[in-house]
PDB file of C-alpha atoms in Angstrom:
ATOM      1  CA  UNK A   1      78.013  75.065  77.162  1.00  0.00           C
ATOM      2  CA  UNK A   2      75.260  76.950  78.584  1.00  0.00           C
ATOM      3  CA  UNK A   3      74.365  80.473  76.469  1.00  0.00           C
ATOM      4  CA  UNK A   4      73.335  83.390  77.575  1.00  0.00           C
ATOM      5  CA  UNK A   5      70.268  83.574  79.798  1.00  0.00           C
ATOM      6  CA  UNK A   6      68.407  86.725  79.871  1.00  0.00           C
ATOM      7  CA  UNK A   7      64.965  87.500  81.981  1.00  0.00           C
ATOM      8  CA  UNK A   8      61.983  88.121  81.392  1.00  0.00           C
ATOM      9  CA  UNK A   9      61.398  87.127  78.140  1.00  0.00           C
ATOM     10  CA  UNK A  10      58.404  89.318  78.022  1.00  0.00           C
ATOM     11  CA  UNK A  11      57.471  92.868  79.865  1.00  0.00           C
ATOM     12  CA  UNK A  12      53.948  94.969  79.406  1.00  0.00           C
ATOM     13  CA  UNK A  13      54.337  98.355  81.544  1.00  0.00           C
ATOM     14  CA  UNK A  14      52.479 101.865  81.556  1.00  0.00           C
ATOM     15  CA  UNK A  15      54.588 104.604  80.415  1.00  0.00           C
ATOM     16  CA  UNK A  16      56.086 106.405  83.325  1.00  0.00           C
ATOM     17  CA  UNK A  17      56.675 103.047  85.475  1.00  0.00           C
ATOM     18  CA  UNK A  18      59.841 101.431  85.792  1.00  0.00           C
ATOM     19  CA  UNK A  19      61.235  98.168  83.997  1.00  0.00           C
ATOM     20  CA  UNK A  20      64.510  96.211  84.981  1.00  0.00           C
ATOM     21  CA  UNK A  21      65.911  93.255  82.867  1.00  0.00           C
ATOM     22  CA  UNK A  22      68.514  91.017  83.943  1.00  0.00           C
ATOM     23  CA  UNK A  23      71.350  89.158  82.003  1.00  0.00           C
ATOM     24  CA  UNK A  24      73.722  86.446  82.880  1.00  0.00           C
ATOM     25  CA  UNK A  25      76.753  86.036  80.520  1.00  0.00           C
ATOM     26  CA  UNK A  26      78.635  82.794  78.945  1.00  0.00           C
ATOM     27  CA  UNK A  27      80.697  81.535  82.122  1.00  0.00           C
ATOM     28  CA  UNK A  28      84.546  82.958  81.246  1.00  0.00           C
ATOM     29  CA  UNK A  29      83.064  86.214  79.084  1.00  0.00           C
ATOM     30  CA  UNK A  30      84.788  89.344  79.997  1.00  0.00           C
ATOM     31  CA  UNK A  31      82.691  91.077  78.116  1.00  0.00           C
ATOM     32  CA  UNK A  32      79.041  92.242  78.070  1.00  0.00           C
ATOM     33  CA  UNK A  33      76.919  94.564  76.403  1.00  0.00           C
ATOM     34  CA  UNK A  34      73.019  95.362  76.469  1.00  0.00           C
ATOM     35  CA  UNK A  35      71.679  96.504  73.047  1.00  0.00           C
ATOM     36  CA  UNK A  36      68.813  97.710  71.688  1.00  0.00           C
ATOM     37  CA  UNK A  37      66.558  96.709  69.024  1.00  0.00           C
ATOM     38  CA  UNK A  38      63.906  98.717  67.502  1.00  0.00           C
ATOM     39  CA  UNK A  39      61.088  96.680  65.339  1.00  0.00           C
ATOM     40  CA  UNK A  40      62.645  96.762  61.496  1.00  0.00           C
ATOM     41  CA  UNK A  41      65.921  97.260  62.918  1.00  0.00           C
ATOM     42  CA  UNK A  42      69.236  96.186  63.756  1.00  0.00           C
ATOM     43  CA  UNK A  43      70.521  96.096  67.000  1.00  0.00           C
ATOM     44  CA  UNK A  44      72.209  99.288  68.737  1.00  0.00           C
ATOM     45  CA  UNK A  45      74.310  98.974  71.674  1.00  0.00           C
ATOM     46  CA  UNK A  46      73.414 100.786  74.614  1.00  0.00           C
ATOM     47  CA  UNK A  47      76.368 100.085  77.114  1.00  0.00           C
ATOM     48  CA  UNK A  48      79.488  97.099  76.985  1.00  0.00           C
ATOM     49  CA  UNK A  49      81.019  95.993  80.346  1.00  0.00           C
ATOM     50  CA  UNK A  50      84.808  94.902  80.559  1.00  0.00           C
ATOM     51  CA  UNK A  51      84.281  92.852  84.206  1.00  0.00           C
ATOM     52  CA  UNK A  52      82.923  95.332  86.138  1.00  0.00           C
ATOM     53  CA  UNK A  53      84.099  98.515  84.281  1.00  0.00           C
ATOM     54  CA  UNK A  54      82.291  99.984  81.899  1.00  0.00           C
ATOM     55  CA  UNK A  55      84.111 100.723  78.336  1.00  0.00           C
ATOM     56  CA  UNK A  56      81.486 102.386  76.390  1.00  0.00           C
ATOM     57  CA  UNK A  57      78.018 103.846  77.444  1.00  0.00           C
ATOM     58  CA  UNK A  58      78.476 106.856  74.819  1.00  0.00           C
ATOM     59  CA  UNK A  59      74.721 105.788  73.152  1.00  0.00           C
ATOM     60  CA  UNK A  60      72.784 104.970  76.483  1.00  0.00           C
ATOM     61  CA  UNK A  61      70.460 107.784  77.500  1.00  0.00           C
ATOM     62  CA  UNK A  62      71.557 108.177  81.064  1.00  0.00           C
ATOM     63  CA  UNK A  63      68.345 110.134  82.196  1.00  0.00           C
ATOM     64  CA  UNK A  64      66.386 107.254  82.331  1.00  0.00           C
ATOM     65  CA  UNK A  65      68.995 104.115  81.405  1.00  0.00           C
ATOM     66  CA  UNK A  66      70.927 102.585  84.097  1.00  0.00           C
ATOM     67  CA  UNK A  67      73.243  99.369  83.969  1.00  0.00           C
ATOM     68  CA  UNK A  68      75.524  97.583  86.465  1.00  0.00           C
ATOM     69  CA  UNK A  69      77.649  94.695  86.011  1.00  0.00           C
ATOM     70  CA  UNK A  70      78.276  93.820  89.844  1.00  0.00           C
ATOM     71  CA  UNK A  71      80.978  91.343  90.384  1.00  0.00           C
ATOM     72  CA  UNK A  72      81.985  91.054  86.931  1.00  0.00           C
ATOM     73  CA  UNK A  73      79.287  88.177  85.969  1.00  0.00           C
ATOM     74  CA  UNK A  74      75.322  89.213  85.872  1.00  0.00           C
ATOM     75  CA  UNK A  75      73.933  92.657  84.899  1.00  0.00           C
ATOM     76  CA  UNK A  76      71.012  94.852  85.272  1.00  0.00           C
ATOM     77  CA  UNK A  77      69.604  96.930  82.552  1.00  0.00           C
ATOM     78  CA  UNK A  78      66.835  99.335  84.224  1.00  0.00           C
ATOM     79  CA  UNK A  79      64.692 102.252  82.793  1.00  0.00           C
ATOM     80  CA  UNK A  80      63.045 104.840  84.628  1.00  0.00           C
ATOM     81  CA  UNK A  81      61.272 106.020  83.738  1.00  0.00           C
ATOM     82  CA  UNK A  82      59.570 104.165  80.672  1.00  0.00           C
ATOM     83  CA  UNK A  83      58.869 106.174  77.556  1.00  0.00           C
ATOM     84  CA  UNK A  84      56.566 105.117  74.898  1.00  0.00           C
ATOM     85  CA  UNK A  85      59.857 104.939  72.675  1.00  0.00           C
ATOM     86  CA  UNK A  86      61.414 102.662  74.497  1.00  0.00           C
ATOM     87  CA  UNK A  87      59.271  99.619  73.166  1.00  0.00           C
ATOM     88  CA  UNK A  88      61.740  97.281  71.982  1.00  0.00           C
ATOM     89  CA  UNK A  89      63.467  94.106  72.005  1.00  0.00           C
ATOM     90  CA  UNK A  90      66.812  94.829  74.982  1.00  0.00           C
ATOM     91  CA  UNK A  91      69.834  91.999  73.969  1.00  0.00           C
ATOM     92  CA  UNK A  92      72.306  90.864  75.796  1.00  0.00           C
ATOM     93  CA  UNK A  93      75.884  89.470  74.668  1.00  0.00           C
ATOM     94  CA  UNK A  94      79.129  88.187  75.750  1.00  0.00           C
ATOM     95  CA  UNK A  95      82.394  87.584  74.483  1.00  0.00           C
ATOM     96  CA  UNK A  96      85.618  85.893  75.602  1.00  0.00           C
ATOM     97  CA  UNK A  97      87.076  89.488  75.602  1.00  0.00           C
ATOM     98  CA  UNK A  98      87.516  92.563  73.197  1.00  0.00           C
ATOM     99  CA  UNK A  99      84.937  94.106  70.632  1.00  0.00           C
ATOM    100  CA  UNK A 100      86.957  91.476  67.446  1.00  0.00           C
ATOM    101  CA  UNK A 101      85.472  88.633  69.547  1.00  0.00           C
ATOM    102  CA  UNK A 102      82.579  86.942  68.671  1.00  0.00           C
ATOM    103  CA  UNK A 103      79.609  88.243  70.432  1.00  0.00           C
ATOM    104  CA  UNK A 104      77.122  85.107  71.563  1.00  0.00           C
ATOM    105  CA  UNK A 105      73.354  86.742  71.933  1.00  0.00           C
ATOM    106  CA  UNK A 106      70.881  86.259  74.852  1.00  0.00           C
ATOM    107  CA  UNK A 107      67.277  85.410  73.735  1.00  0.00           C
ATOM    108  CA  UNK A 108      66.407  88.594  74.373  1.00  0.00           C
ATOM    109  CA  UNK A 109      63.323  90.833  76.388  1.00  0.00           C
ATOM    110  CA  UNK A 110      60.674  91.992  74.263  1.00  0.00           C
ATOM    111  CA  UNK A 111      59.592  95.402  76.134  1.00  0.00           C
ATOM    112  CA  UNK A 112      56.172  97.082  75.587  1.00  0.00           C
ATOM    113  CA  UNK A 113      55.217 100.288  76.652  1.00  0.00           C
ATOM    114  CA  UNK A 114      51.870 101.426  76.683  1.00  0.00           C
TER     115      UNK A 114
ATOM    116  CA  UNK B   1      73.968 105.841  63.179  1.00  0.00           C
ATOM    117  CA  UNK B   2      73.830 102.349  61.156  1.00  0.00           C
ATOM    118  CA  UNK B   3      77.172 101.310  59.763  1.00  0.00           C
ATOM    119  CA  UNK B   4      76.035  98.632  57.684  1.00  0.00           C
ATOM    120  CA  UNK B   5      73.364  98.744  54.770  1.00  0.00           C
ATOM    121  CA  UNK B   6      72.263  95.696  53.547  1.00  0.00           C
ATOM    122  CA  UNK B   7      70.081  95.154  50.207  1.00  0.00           C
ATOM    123  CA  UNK B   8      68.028  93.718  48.902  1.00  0.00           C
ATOM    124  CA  UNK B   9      65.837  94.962  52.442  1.00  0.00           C
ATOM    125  CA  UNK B  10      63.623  91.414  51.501  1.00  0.00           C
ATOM    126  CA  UNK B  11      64.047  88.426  49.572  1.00  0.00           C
ATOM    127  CA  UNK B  12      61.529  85.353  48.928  1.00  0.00           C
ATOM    128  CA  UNK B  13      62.972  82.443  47.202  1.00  0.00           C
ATOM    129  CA  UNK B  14      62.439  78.835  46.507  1.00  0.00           C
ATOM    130  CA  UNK B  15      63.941  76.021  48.379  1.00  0.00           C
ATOM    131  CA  UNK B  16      66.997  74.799  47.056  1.00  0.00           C
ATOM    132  CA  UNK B  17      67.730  77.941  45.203  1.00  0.00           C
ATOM    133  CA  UNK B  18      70.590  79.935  45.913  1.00  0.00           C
ATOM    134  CA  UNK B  19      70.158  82.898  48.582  1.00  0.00           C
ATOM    135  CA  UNK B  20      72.338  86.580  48.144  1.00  0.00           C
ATOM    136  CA  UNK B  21      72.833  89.207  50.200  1.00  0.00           C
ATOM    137  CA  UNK B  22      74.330  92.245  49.934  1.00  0.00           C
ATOM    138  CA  UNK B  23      76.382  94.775  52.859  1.00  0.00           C
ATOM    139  CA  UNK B  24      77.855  98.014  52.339  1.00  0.00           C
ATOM    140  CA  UNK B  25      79.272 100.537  54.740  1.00  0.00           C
ATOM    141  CA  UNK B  26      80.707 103.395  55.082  1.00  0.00           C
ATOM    142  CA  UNK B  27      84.314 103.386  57.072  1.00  0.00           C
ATOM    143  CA  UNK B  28      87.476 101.256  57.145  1.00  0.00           C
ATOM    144  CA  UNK B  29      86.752  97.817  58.983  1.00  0.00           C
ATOM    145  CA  UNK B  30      88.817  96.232  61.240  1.00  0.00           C
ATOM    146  CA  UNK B  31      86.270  92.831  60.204  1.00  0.00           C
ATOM    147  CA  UNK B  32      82.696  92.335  59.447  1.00  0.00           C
ATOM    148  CA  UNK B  33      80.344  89.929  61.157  1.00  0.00           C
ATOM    149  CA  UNK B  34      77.035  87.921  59.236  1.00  0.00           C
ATOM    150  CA  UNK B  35      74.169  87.329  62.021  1.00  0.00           C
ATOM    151  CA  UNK B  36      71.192  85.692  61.333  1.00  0.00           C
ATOM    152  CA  UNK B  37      68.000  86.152  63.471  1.00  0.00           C
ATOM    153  CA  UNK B  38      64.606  83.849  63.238  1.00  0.00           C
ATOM    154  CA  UNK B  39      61.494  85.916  64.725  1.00  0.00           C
ATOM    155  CA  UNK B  40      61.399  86.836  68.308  1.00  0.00           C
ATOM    156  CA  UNK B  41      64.822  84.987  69.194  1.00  0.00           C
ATOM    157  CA  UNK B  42      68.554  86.133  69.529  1.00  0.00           C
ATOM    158  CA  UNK B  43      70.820  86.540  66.844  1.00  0.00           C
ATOM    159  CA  UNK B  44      73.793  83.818  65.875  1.00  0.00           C
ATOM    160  CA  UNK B  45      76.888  84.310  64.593  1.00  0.00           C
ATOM    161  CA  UNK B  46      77.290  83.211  61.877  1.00  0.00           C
ATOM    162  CA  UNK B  47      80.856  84.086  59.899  1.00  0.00           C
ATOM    163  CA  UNK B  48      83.733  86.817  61.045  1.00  0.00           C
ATOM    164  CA  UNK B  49      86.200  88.447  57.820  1.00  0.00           C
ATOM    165  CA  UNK B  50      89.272  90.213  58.735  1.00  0.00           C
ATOM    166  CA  UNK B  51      89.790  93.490  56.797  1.00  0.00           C
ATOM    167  CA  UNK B  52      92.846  91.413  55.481  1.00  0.00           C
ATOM    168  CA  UNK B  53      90.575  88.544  54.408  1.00  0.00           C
ATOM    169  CA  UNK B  54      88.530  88.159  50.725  1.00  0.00           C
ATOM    170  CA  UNK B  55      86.539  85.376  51.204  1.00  0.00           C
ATOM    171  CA  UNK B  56      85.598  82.464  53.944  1.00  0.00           C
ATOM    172  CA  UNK B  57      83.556  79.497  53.409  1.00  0.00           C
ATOM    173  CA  UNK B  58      81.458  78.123  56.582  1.00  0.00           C
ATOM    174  CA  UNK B  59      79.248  75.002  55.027  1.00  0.00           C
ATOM    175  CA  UNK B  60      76.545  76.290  52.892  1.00  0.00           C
ATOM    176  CA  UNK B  61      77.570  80.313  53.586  1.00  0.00           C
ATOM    177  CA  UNK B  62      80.112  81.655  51.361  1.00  0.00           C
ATOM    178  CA  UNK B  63      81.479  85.479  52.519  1.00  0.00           C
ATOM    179  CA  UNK B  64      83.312  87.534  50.089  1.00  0.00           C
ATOM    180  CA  UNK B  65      84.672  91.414  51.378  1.00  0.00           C
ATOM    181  CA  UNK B  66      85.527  93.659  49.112  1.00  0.00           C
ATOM    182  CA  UNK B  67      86.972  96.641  50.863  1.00  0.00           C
ATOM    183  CA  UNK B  68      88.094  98.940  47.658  1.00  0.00           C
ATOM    184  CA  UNK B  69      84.352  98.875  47.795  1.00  0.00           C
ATOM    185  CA  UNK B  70      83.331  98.631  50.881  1.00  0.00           C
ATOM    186  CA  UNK B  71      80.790  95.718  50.309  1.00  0.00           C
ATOM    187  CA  UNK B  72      80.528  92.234  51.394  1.00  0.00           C
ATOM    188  CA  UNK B  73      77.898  89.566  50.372  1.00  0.00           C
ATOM    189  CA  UNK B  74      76.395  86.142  52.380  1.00  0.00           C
ATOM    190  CA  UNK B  75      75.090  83.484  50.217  1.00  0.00           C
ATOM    191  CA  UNK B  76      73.438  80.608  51.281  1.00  0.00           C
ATOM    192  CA  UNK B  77      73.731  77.692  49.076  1.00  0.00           C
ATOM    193  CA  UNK B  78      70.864  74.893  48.753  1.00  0.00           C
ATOM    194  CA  UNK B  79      68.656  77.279  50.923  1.00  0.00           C
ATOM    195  CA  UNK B  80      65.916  75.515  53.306  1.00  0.00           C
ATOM    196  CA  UNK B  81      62.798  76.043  54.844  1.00  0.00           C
ATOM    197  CA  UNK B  82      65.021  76.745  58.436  1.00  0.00           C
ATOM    198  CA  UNK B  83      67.319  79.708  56.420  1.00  0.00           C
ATOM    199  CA  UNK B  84      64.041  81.466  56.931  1.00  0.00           C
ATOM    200  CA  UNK B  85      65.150  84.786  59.190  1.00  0.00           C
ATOM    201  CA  UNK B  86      66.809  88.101  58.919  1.00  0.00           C
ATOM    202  CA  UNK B  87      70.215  88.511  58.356  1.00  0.00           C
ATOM    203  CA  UNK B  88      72.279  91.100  59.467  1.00  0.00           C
ATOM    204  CA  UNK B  89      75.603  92.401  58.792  1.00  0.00           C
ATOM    205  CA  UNK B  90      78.164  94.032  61.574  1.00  0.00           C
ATOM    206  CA  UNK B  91      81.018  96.192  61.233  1.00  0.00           C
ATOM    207  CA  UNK B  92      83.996  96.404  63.961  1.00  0.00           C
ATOM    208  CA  UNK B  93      85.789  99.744  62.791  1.00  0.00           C
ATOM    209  CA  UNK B  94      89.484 100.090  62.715  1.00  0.00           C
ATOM    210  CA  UNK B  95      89.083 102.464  65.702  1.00  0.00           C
ATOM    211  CA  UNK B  96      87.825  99.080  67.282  1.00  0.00           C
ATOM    212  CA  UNK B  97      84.703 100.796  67.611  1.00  0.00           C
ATOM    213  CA  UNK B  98      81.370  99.043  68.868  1.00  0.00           C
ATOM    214  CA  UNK B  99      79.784  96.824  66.104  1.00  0.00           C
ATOM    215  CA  UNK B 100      77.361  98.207  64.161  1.00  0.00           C
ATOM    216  CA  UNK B 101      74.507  96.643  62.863  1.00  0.00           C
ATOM    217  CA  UNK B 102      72.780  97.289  59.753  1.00  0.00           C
ATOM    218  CA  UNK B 103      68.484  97.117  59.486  1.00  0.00           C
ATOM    219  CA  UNK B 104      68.697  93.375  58.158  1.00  0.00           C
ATOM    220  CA  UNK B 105      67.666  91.293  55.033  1.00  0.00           C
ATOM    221  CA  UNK B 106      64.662  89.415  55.600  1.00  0.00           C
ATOM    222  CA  UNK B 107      64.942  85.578  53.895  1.00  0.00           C
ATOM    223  CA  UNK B 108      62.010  83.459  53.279  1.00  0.00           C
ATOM    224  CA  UNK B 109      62.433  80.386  51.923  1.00  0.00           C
ATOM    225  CA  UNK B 110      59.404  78.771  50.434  1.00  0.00           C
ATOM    226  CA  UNK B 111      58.937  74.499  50.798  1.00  0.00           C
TER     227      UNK B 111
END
């Protein structure tokens, strides 16, 4: 079974430019969320799609964070623009369903913002 | 906010020895979830405990919850070199809230 695939693996921008990072789930996963993790820290989720709908996007900072799940399989994670801040490793997950499922993890994109 | 504290923050062992780490948080669970990340991958899931649930054994991991005191602890049995990573714990509230990660124990495990 193929896992999740995430792209790039690696970003450099300039602060102020604009970054977009793309995730494609476990085939079957209802659900997907993009995260967040800070060096030294855990992860922190920034947004969790149910299909196409968006459940929870209470901790993404919608001034400059923008997802989409078209079609209820890939998703786009996009900032703009980049702060300083925002260096950081961006995870994506899946699961079969709800937030008790087991959440399979994307490789991740390591984002740095100079 | 992080849900999930776990101690010690680092831990640098032998191979072979015995590995244990702690998690404590703060609110009723609905489960908690052990991760383990090597450097610059993903994390793995490693073992889910219902609220309802004391203990669960997964090969070498051993999970114990404790939810009079809100604490769980992973050990790793026989560690090896390839245990080497941080380990994180994640809580799934009762209010099914998102899971919450805590800032990780970092395992090295000396040849």
């Amino acid at each position: 079974e193929a896992g999740v695939a995430q792209s790039p693996r690696y970003k450099i921008i300039e602060k102020r430019q604009s970054v977009a990072f793309w995730c494609n789930p476990i085939s079957g996963h209802a659900t997907l969320y993009w995260y967040q993790q800070i060096l030294g820290q855990g992860p922190k989720l920034l947004i969790q799609f149910q299909n196409n709908g968006v459940v929870d996007d209470s901790q993404l900072p919608k001034d400059r964070f923008s997802a989409e799940r078209l079609k209820g399989v890939d998703s786009t994670l996009k900032i703009q623009p980049a702060k300083l801040e925002d260096s950081a490793v961006y995870l994506c997950a899946s699961s079969l369903a709800t937030r008790t499922d087991t959440q399979y993890f994307g490789p991740g994109t390591r984002l740095t913002v100079l | 906010s992080q849900q999930g504290e776990e101690d010690p923050q680092a831990l640098s062992i032998q191979e072979g020895e015995n590995a244990t780490m702690n998690c404590s948080y703060k609110t009723s669970i609905n489960n908690l979830q052990w991760y383990r990340q090597n450097s610059g991958r993903g994390l793995v899931h490693l073992i889910l405990i219902r609220s309802n649930e004391r203990e669960k054994h997964s090969g070498r991991l051993r999970v114990t919850l404790d939810t009079s005191k809100k604490s769980s602890s992973l050990l790793i049995t026989a560690s090896r070199a390839a245990d080497t990573a941080s380990y994180f714990c994640a809580t799934v509230n009762s209010g099914n809230t998102p899971l919450v990660f805590g800032k990780g124990t970092r395992l090295s495990v000396i040849a």
